[in-house]
Amino acid sequence: MPLLEVSKLSKSFGGLVALYNFNLAVEQGELIGLIGPNGAGKTTVFNLLTGLYPPSSGKMVFAGKDLRGKKPHQITRMGIARTFQNIRLFGNLTVLDNVKIAYQSGHNYGLIPAFFRLPPFQKKEKEIEEASLELLEIFRLRERAGERAANLPYGEQRRLEIARALATKPRLLLLDEPAAGMNPQETKELQSLIRWIRDHFQLTVILIEHDMSLVMGVCERVVVLDYGSIIAEGTPEEIKEDPRVIEAYLGEEGVAS
Amino acid sequence: MKEKNWFQTLIIFIVLFAVYGVVQLGISENLISDYYQTNIFLAGINIILAATLNLINGFTGHLSLGHAGFMAVGAYTSVVVTMKLGYPFPLAVLAGMVFAAVVGFIIGLPTLRLRGDYLAIATLGFGEIIRVILVNVEYLGGATGILGIPRLVNWTWLFWGTVLTLVLIRNFVRSSHGRACLAIRENEIAAEMMGVNSTYYKVLAFVLGAAGAGFAGSLYAHYFYVIQPSKFSFLLSFDILVMVMVGGLGSLTGSCVGALLLTVLSALLQNFPEFRMVLYAVMLIISAIYRPQGLFGDKEISAQLLSRWGGIFRATSRSE
Amino acid sequence: MQEFFQQLLNGLSLGSIYALIAVGYTMVYGIIQLINFAHGDVLMVGAYVGLGMALAGFGLVPSILVAMLVCAVLGVVLERVAYRPLRNASRLAALTSAIGASLFLEYGMMAVFSPRTRSYPVLLPDKIYNFYGIRIATKDFLILGTTLVLVVFLQYIVYRTKTGKAMRAVSFDKDAARLMGINVDSTIAVTFALGSALAAAAGVLIGIYFNAVYPLMGLMPGLKAFVAAVLGGIGNIPGAMVGGILLGMTEALVSGYGGSMFRDAVAFAILILILLVKPTGLLGTRVEEKV
Ligand SMILES: Nc1ncnc2c1ncn2[C@@H]1O[C@H](COP(=O)(O)OP(=O)(O)OP(=O)(O)O)[C@@H](O)[C@H]1O
Ligand SMILES: [Mg+2]
């Protein structure tokens, strides 16, 4: 059974059909690329999967459970985490708190221990802090732990977003243009980071990206969207050669080699 | 590390007891005139009101304009419990808080579930309705209110009640639950995506804030002998809002300073009520535009900060 | 039955006033997603200006027109001073500033003109007509007529003029509108001007209808009109009118059948109900925040 099975998923906003009959089956451990020109409906797929919008029609099943009608936080607890195309950190909070908030959802204590600082508070807080710092260490953000998230340079903000998403302990990670705004060096590092976290945390990853070198370098399978519909699907090599994909990208930015 | 914490706590306790003792002495020995006593009590109650409103406005980021209404609920409930039902005061305080919280829940759940910005209207309307209902209910004294309430609140109650409120709010804010509230303020969608049940926490913060206002109301009622519906009009809600805004959204220290500042201002401008409100209005606009973080932002004057200042001081004095 | 229709008629008059106010709320909310807290107070200023004109001996129509003009300017000034600096700030800060503006108008007015309640001189022959037992006063005709004229005028502006097109474009997507060469700032200013002018007309009507002008007179009608706007679907102009009239009628029925104490509570009960049952309002469509 695939980890995620999406069938005939559609979404329209008023008259605009943002996504039409989208099908996707993702096996445990896969690293899938989702590409397409601007406005193709890529982010909409993520928004539907994470419960931010209700789908107009279609099915989404994750680990045998129906995702429809679930609230975002419930979906997060089922094991799906994401990052945002337009970074959505908790800007005025510290880097450490950003991660703690994500981590604590599965490791919380009651209100009474919080009000009176009872032993469960002490114990869990320590656990939350240690785990969060460990995660920051992996992402080379530990020295930044006490800084305001909004003060980080752009590349580090993107890294923090990924770290924060991982802190929710997902099985499926959705990355929405993680390389946007990064320089080539940072993108290179990101590429190995994505592979590494997939192996280290035994994740399944869906990656939306405009940077073709990143997609082609890291994904095993690529799905191409255009005007809300899938126009091609296959290995990076197949996609590169596909005339429909080249056509869709013509006048956009051309197919990056 | 552990020892230092211990030391800090000790210092804080000493300071608290000193303040408590000095004022108590002043009251017992009649060194503090009635006028000043009244204002000291108002200051304490204002601190509770501002700190609990800050929990809603500053820490969770939703504007409530019904704080006076919740205070009224607490005040009237507690007075009914002590005067009409004859139960002891602590029980009355509890009843006032619980009832205010229940009313908060009824208003908060539908409004906060979706558009947080409707809360401002809903709470403002609620505050006015509460007032209208109180005016019309004979049992609660109508427009004249309830007179001759026994004075069951003394300095001990007020002081430790205020301290307890501040400590509990601080503990809440610096717990995972408080972080969840802050996350909602910063970015609600991202908070949800990190597993934070945003509806739960928005309503929770609102209900806790309402309970706090109820607490302030019961203290108020049992100190000032009289409660009247007109005391709890929306003007009071705005006063509290100004305290929070001036002090800083998300800073408890700021709420205390804002409350003290406005208590003094109100006392000074007692005879110019319109002018006072115009001044507050200008303060609101200016603080919203130029300094939404208020005097303190989300900073706190804590023992740590003080000892850091102390550290700087020591360092400079050593270099001399 | 007769009593029922009588109350419906009363509700219609009251409701059209709410509708006039609600339209301004909804227009402003539609264009900058801000609850213009001072809207009710603009209404109050309008009532005072109209009163001043009437006391100076002018007739009804010039009084209303001048009140509308003055308040249009006031709306633009408010936007410029208290709202525009906060367009990119947090919602809470913007809302706080709006509340400050509201308090400023209320208590500024009180400081200048005292809290005293004033009343309009007689501008209309106070006659009551009887249709099959239902009493209709000249006031009712005045209110219904004025509302009708203004609503038609507004429809014309919003759907038939370039400015109206710009307003719709800006409320749909500010950035896209700017790219298309629309002056977003002045479009927002025009929206405030229009909404405030309608509120001023409503202010004069309220002043005449309840025969009372005082600095806090805008508070309750303002709150209720906001509820009317939410009821109709916030951001939706026809919705605001429907919401206003429905609210007015409900209120009249409740107070007519003995619940006058709960008259003011009706609006807020409706707000809570609509948020629970159909948060987008009667005519509103679901808008999903872009993520
Ligand atoms: N909340 C919304 N309301 C209305 N239209 C929307 C909304 N969200 C997305 N759309 C529209 O749906 C279409 C698909 O948008 P989507 O964000 O999924 O594109 P995308 O493939 O992620 O593009 P990009 O590469 O620019 O991020 C676009 O035309 C967009 O304008
Ligand atoms: Mg996108």
Short mmCIF file of N, CA and C and ligand atoms in Angstrom, two decimals, chain A residues 13 16 18 37-44 53 85 177 210, chain C residues 288-290, ligand 1:
data_model
loop_
_atom_site.label_atom_id
_atom_site.label_comp_id
_atom_site.label_asym_id
_atom_site.label_seq_id
_atom_site.Cartn_x
_atom_site.Cartn_y
_atom_site.Cartn_z
N PHE A 13 -11.12 27.75 -7.51
CA PHE A 13 -11.38 28.99 -6.76
C PHE A 13 -12.33 29.81 -7.58
N LEU A 16 -11.92 29.73 -11.35
CA LEU A 16 -10.58 29.29 -11.74
C LEU A 16 -10.31 27.86 -11.28
N ALA A 18 -7.78 25.47 -10.36
CA ALA A 18 -6.36 25.51 -10.02
C ALA A 18 -5.76 24.12 -10.12
N PRO A 37 5.15 25.33 -14.54
CA PRO A 37 5.29 26.79 -14.61
C PRO A 37 4.55 27.50 -13.47
N ASN A 38 4.76 28.78 -13.34
CA ASN A 38 4.07 29.57 -12.31
C ASN A 38 2.56 29.43 -12.45
N GLY A 39 1.92 29.25 -11.32
CA GLY A 39 0.46 29.17 -11.35
C GLY A 39 -0.07 27.83 -11.82
N ALA A 40 0.81 26.81 -11.91
CA ALA A 40 0.38 25.52 -12.43
C ALA A 40 -0.50 24.77 -11.43
N GLY A 41 -0.40 25.11 -10.17
CA GLY A 41 -1.21 24.43 -9.17
C GLY A 41 -0.40 23.60 -8.18
N LYS A 42 0.90 23.79 -8.19
CA LYS A 42 1.77 22.97 -7.33
C LYS A 42 1.49 23.23 -5.85
N THR A 43 1.54 24.51 -5.47
CA THR A 43 1.31 24.84 -4.07
C THR A 43 -0.10 24.43 -3.65
N THR A 44 -1.03 24.52 -4.60
CA THR A 44 -2.39 24.11 -4.28
C THR A 44 -2.44 22.64 -3.84
N TYR A 53 -7.01 24.12 2.48
CA TYR A 53 -8.24 24.29 1.70
C TYR A 53 -8.95 22.95 1.64
N GLN A 85 6.31 28.30 0.67
CA GLN A 85 6.99 29.00 -0.41
C GLN A 85 7.40 30.41 0.04
N GLU A 177 9.43 24.93 -2.73
CA GLU A 177 10.51 25.78 -3.22
C GLU A 177 11.54 26.14 -2.15
N HIS A 210 11.62 25.21 -8.61
CA HIS A 210 11.83 25.77 -9.94
C HIS A 210 13.27 25.53 -10.40
N GLU C 288 -10.66 32.13 0.30
CA GLU C 288 -9.62 31.43 1.02
C GLU C 288 -8.33 32.23 0.97
N GLU C 289 -7.77 32.42 2.11
CA GLU C 289 -6.53 33.19 2.17
C GLU C 289 -5.47 32.46 1.36
N LYS C 290 -4.78 33.21 0.51
CA LYS C 290 -3.74 32.57 -0.29
C LYS C 290 -2.57 32.21 0.59
N1 LIG D 1 -6.65 31.19 -2.27
C1 LIG D 1 -6.73 31.35 -3.58
N2 LIG D 1 -7.75 32.07 -4.09
C2 LIG D 1 -7.85 32.24 -5.44
N3 LIG D 1 -7.01 31.73 -6.33
C3 LIG D 1 -5.95 31.01 -5.88
C4 LIG D 1 -5.77 30.79 -4.48
N4 LIG D 1 -4.66 30.03 -4.33
C5 LIG D 1 -4.18 29.81 -5.56
N5 LIG D 1 -4.94 30.38 -6.50
C6 LIG D 1 -4.74 30.33 -7.94
O1 LIG D 1 -4.58 28.99 -8.33
C7 LIG D 1 -3.60 28.86 -9.33
C8 LIG D 1 -2.55 27.88 -8.89
O2 LIG D 1 -1.83 28.46 -7.82
P1 LIG D 1 -0.61 27.75 -7.10
O3 LIG D 1 -0.20 28.63 -5.99
O4 LIG D 1 -0.95 26.36 -6.77
O5 LIG D 1 0.51 27.77 -8.23
P2 LIG D 1 2.00 27.28 -8.18
O6 LIG D 1 2.12 26.17 -9.16
O7 LIG D 1 2.41 26.99 -6.79
O8 LIG D 1 2.76 28.54 -8.75
P3 LIG D 1 4.15 29.20 -8.32
O9 LIG D 1 5.20 28.48 -9.04
O10 LIG D 1 4.01 30.60 -8.78
O11 LIG D 1 4.24 29.07 -6.84
C9 LIG D 1 -3.06 30.25 -9.58
O12 LIG D 1 -3.71 30.77 -10.71
C10 LIG D 1 -3.44 31.02 -8.34
O13 LIG D 1 -3.66 32.38 -8.64
#
